[in-house]
Amino acid sequence: MTRTDQQLADFQAVLFDMDGTLVDSTVAVESIWSAWAERNSIPTADVLAWCHGRNVAATITHFLPHIAPETLQSMVSAQLDQECTQLASVKPAAGGLELLIWLDAHHIPWGRRHQRAAATRARPTRR
């Protein structure tokens, strides 16, 4: 057993923050949130400054604090659906694919069953 193999023996899985680590979805995210801001008469720059790294519900309630729960749920679903379908501008992050190949070569799990994201399962799987 090599030294690297001994060091890796302690791993059971690797968890990633998906966006910015494995993929870059900045263009898609900003497009979706810009459209939302316009539909809700909120300054786009304010929404874009706030939304990155936050979940959809937190972003919506930050700008619409008195939103009815059923309206919030509808908006969250619509935003997440758009994030799952606007994939053309989502690009692999530099080195992300190479890292996943390396993890596979060393039998370190990283796949969907180990996912721990604020995102729905559909979003990370498609990206």
PDB file of C-alpha atoms in Angstrom:
ATOM      1  CA  MET A   1       0.000   0.000   0.000  1.00  0.00           C
ATOM      2  CA  THR A   2       1.419   3.384  -0.984  1.00  0.00           C
ATOM      3  CA  ARG A   3       1.438   6.370   1.316  1.00  0.00           C
ATOM      4  CA  THR A   4      -1.334   7.987  -0.761  1.00  0.00           C
ATOM      5  CA  ASP A   5      -3.424   4.813  -0.447  1.00  0.00           C
ATOM      6  CA  GLN A   6      -2.934   4.839   3.332  1.00  0.00           C
ATOM      7  CA  GLN A   7      -3.984   8.480   3.557  1.00  0.00           C
ATOM      8  CA  LEU A   8      -7.045   7.855   1.393  1.00  0.00           C
ATOM      9  CA  ALA A   9      -8.137   4.866   3.460  1.00  0.00           C
ATOM     10  CA  ASP A  10      -9.657   7.286   5.982  1.00  0.00           C
ATOM     11  CA  PHE A  11     -12.090   8.769   3.414  1.00  0.00           C
ATOM     12  CA  GLN A  12     -15.653   7.570   3.031  1.00  0.00           C
ATOM     13  CA  ALA A  13     -16.813  10.294   0.642  1.00  0.00           C
ATOM     14  CA  VAL A  14     -16.099  13.831  -0.501  1.00  0.00           C
ATOM     15  CA  LEU A  15     -18.693  16.596  -0.303  1.00  0.00           C
ATOM     16  CA  PHE A  16     -18.579  19.650  -2.543  1.00  0.00           C
ATOM     17  CA  ASP A  17     -20.228  22.983  -2.730  1.00  0.00           C
ATOM     18  CA  MET A  18     -21.382  22.445  -6.299  1.00  0.00           C
ATOM     19  CA  ASP A  19     -21.449  25.923  -7.774  1.00  0.00           C
ATOM     20  CA  GLY A  20     -17.996  27.371  -8.251  1.00  0.00           C
ATOM     21  CA  THR A  21     -16.389  24.041  -7.419  1.00  0.00           C
ATOM     22  CA  LEU A  22     -17.736  21.632 -10.022  1.00  0.00           C
ATOM     23  CA  VAL A  23     -19.725  23.981 -12.246  1.00  0.00           C
ATOM     24  CA  ASP A  24     -20.010  27.685 -12.932  1.00  0.00           C
ATOM     25  CA  SER A  25     -23.671  28.637 -13.267  1.00  0.00           C
ATOM     26  CA  THR A  26     -23.200  32.363 -12.684  1.00  0.00           C
ATOM     27  CA  VAL A  27     -24.630  33.371 -16.068  1.00  0.00           C
ATOM     28  CA  ALA A  28     -27.736  31.183 -15.654  1.00  0.00           C
ATOM     29  CA  VAL A  29     -28.327  32.231 -12.043  1.00  0.00           C
ATOM     30  CA  GLU A  30     -27.984  35.917 -12.842  1.00  0.00           C
ATOM     31  CA  SER A  31     -30.291  35.626 -15.841  1.00  0.00           C
ATOM     32  CA  ILE A  32     -32.992  33.873 -13.818  1.00  0.00           C
ATOM     33  CA  TRP A  33     -32.766  36.280 -10.866  1.00  0.00           C
ATOM     34  CA  SER A  34     -32.636  39.330 -13.143  1.00  0.00           C
ATOM     35  CA  ALA A  35     -35.918  38.264 -14.737  1.00  0.00           C
ATOM     36  CA  TRP A  36     -37.434  37.657 -11.291  1.00  0.00           C
ATOM     37  CA  ALA A  37     -36.320  41.101 -10.115  1.00  0.00           C
ATOM     38  CA  GLU A  38     -37.885  42.759 -13.145  1.00  0.00           C
ATOM     39  CA  ARG A  39     -41.176  40.867 -12.709  1.00  0.00           C
ATOM     40  CA  ASN A  40     -41.320  41.990  -9.080  1.00  0.00           C
ATOM     41  CA  SER A  41     -40.156  45.607  -9.617  1.00  0.00           C
ATOM     42  CA  ILE A  42     -37.046  45.130  -7.504  1.00  0.00           C
ATOM     43  CA  PRO A  43     -33.705  46.644  -8.552  1.00  0.00           C
ATOM     44  CA  THR A  44     -31.809  43.912 -10.363  1.00  0.00           C
ATOM     45  CA  ALA A  45     -28.460  44.974  -8.910  1.00  0.00           C
ATOM     46  CA  ASP A  46     -29.825  44.531  -5.379  1.00  0.00           C
ATOM     47  CA  VAL A  47     -31.100  41.024  -6.112  1.00  0.00           C
ATOM     48  CA  LEU A  48     -27.861  39.969  -7.807  1.00  0.00           C
ATOM     49  CA  ALA A  49     -25.809  41.309  -4.913  1.00  0.00           C
ATOM     50  CA  TRP A  50     -27.888  39.229  -2.491  1.00  0.00           C
ATOM     51  CA  CYS A  51     -28.795  35.948  -4.234  1.00  0.00           C
ATOM     52  CA  HIS A  52     -25.425  34.226  -4.715  1.00  0.00           C
ATOM     53  CA  GLY A  53     -24.861  31.488  -2.161  1.00  0.00           C
ATOM     54  CA  ARG A  54     -28.365  31.722  -0.742  1.00  0.00           C
ATOM     55  CA  ASN A  55     -31.301  29.432  -1.269  1.00  0.00           C
ATOM     56  CA  VAL A  56     -34.253  30.554  -3.343  1.00  0.00           C
ATOM     57  CA  ALA A  57     -36.727  30.983  -0.476  1.00  0.00           C
ATOM     58  CA  ALA A  58     -34.269  33.098   1.524  1.00  0.00           C
ATOM     59  CA  THR A  59     -33.702  35.388  -1.443  1.00  0.00           C
ATOM     60  CA  ILE A  60     -37.388  35.808  -2.178  1.00  0.00           C
ATOM     61  CA  THR A  61     -38.346  36.498   1.448  1.00  0.00           C
ATOM     62  CA  HIS A  62     -35.480  38.961   1.812  1.00  0.00           C
ATOM     63  CA  PHE A  63     -37.007  41.127  -0.908  1.00  0.00           C
ATOM     64  CA  LEU A  64     -40.664  40.247  -0.313  1.00  0.00           C
ATOM     65  CA  PRO A  65     -40.844  39.765   3.480  1.00  0.00           C
ATOM     66  CA  HIS A  66     -44.645  39.782   3.633  1.00  0.00           C
ATOM     67  CA  ILE A  67     -45.206  37.256   0.857  1.00  0.00           C
ATOM     68  CA  ALA A  68     -47.992  34.732   1.430  1.00  0.00           C
ATOM     69  CA  PRO A  69     -46.709  31.173   2.006  1.00  0.00           C
ATOM     70  CA  GLU A  70     -48.522  29.783  -1.038  1.00  0.00           C
ATOM     71  CA  THR A  71     -47.118  32.542  -3.259  1.00  0.00           C
ATOM     72  CA  LEU A  72     -43.642  31.918  -1.858  1.00  0.00           C
ATOM     73  CA  GLN A  73     -43.903  28.213  -2.635  1.00  0.00           C
ATOM     74  CA  SER A  74     -45.051  28.958  -6.164  1.00  0.00           C
ATOM     75  CA  MET A  75     -42.166  31.388  -6.741  1.00  0.00           C
ATOM     76  CA  VAL A  76     -39.623  28.962  -5.274  1.00  0.00           C
ATOM     77  CA  SER A  77     -40.869  26.171  -7.538  1.00  0.00           C
ATOM     78  CA  ALA A  78     -40.744  28.431 -10.592  1.00  0.00           C
ATOM     79  CA  GLN A  79     -37.188  29.592  -9.822  1.00  0.00           C
ATOM     80  CA  LEU A  80     -35.946  26.045  -9.225  1.00  0.00           C
ATOM     81  CA  ASP A  81     -37.617  24.816 -12.414  1.00  0.00           C
ATOM     82  CA  GLN A  82     -35.817  27.528 -14.372  1.00  0.00           C
ATOM     83  CA  GLU A  83     -32.487  26.626 -12.758  1.00  0.00           C
ATOM     84  CA  CYS A  84     -33.014  23.024 -13.872  1.00  0.00           C
ATOM     85  CA  THR A  85     -33.808  23.950 -17.463  1.00  0.00           C
ATOM     86  CA  GLN A  86     -31.418  26.848 -18.187  1.00  0.00           C
ATOM     87  CA  LEU A  87     -28.359  24.689 -18.617  1.00  0.00           C
ATOM     88  CA  ALA A  88     -26.821  26.050 -21.816  1.00  0.00           C
ATOM     89  CA  SER A  89     -24.824  28.662 -19.918  1.00  0.00           C
ATOM     90  CA  VAL A  90     -23.733  26.314 -17.100  1.00  0.00           C
ATOM     91  CA  LYS A  91     -20.086  25.400 -17.650  1.00  0.00           C
ATOM     92  CA  PRO A  92     -17.719  22.998 -15.900  1.00  0.00           C
ATOM     93  CA  ALA A  93     -15.500  24.716 -13.348  1.00  0.00           C
ATOM     94  CA  ALA A  94     -11.781  24.579 -14.061  1.00  0.00           C
ATOM     95  CA  GLY A  95     -10.366  21.297 -12.779  1.00  0.00           C
ATOM     96  CA  GLY A  96     -13.741  19.933 -11.670  1.00  0.00           C
ATOM     97  CA  LEU A  97     -13.909  17.069 -14.147  1.00  0.00           C
ATOM     98  CA  GLU A  98     -10.289  16.120 -13.509  1.00  0.00           C
ATOM     99  CA  LEU A  99     -11.001  16.012  -9.774  1.00  0.00           C
ATOM    100  CA  LEU A 100     -13.988  13.693 -10.258  1.00  0.00           C
ATOM    101  CA  ILE A 101     -11.902  11.408 -12.470  1.00  0.00           C
ATOM    102  CA  TRP A 102      -9.194  11.316  -9.788  1.00  0.00           C
ATOM    103  CA  LEU A 103     -11.754  10.501  -7.093  1.00  0.00           C
ATOM    104  CA  ASP A 104     -13.107   7.657  -9.241  1.00  0.00           C
ATOM    105  CA  ALA A 105      -9.597   6.308  -9.784  1.00  0.00           C
ATOM    106  CA  HIS A 106      -9.112   6.219  -6.010  1.00  0.00           C
ATOM    107  CA  HIS A 107     -12.575   4.722  -5.361  1.00  0.00           C
ATOM    108  CA  ILE A 108     -13.747   7.719  -3.374  1.00  0.00           C
ATOM    109  CA  PRO A 109     -17.523   8.224  -3.667  1.00  0.00           C
ATOM    110  CA  TRP A 110     -18.784  11.600  -4.801  1.00  0.00           C
ATOM    111  CA  GLY A 111     -21.998  10.832  -6.657  1.00  0.00           C
ATOM    112  CA  ARG A 112     -25.603  11.794  -6.273  1.00  0.00           C
ATOM    113  CA  ARG A 113     -26.390   9.457  -3.399  1.00  0.00           C
ATOM    114  CA  HIS A 114     -23.964  11.452  -1.258  1.00  0.00           C
ATOM    115  CA  GLN A 115     -25.438  14.817  -2.195  1.00  0.00           C
ATOM    116  CA  ARG A 116     -25.958  17.272   0.656  1.00  0.00           C
ATOM    117  CA  ALA A 117     -27.038  20.454  -1.060  1.00  0.00           C
ATOM    118  CA  ALA A 118     -29.590  23.127  -0.394  1.00  0.00           C
ATOM    119  CA  ALA A 119     -30.575  22.519  -3.998  1.00  0.00           C
ATOM    120  CA  THR A 120     -33.244  20.095  -5.058  1.00  0.00           C
ATOM    121  CA  ARG A 121     -31.903  16.794  -6.372  1.00  0.00           C
ATOM    122  CA  ALA A 122     -32.798  17.729  -9.932  1.00  0.00           C
ATOM    123  CA  ARG A 123     -30.586  20.807 -10.081  1.00  0.00           C
ATOM    124  CA  PRO A 124     -27.216  19.247  -9.152  1.00  0.00           C
ATOM    125  CA  THR A 125     -27.941  16.107 -11.163  1.00  0.00           C
ATOM    126  CA  ARG A 126     -28.630  18.058 -14.337  1.00  0.00           C
ATOM    127  CA  ARG A 127     -25.727  20.436 -13.865  1.00  0.00           C
TER     128      ARG A 127
END
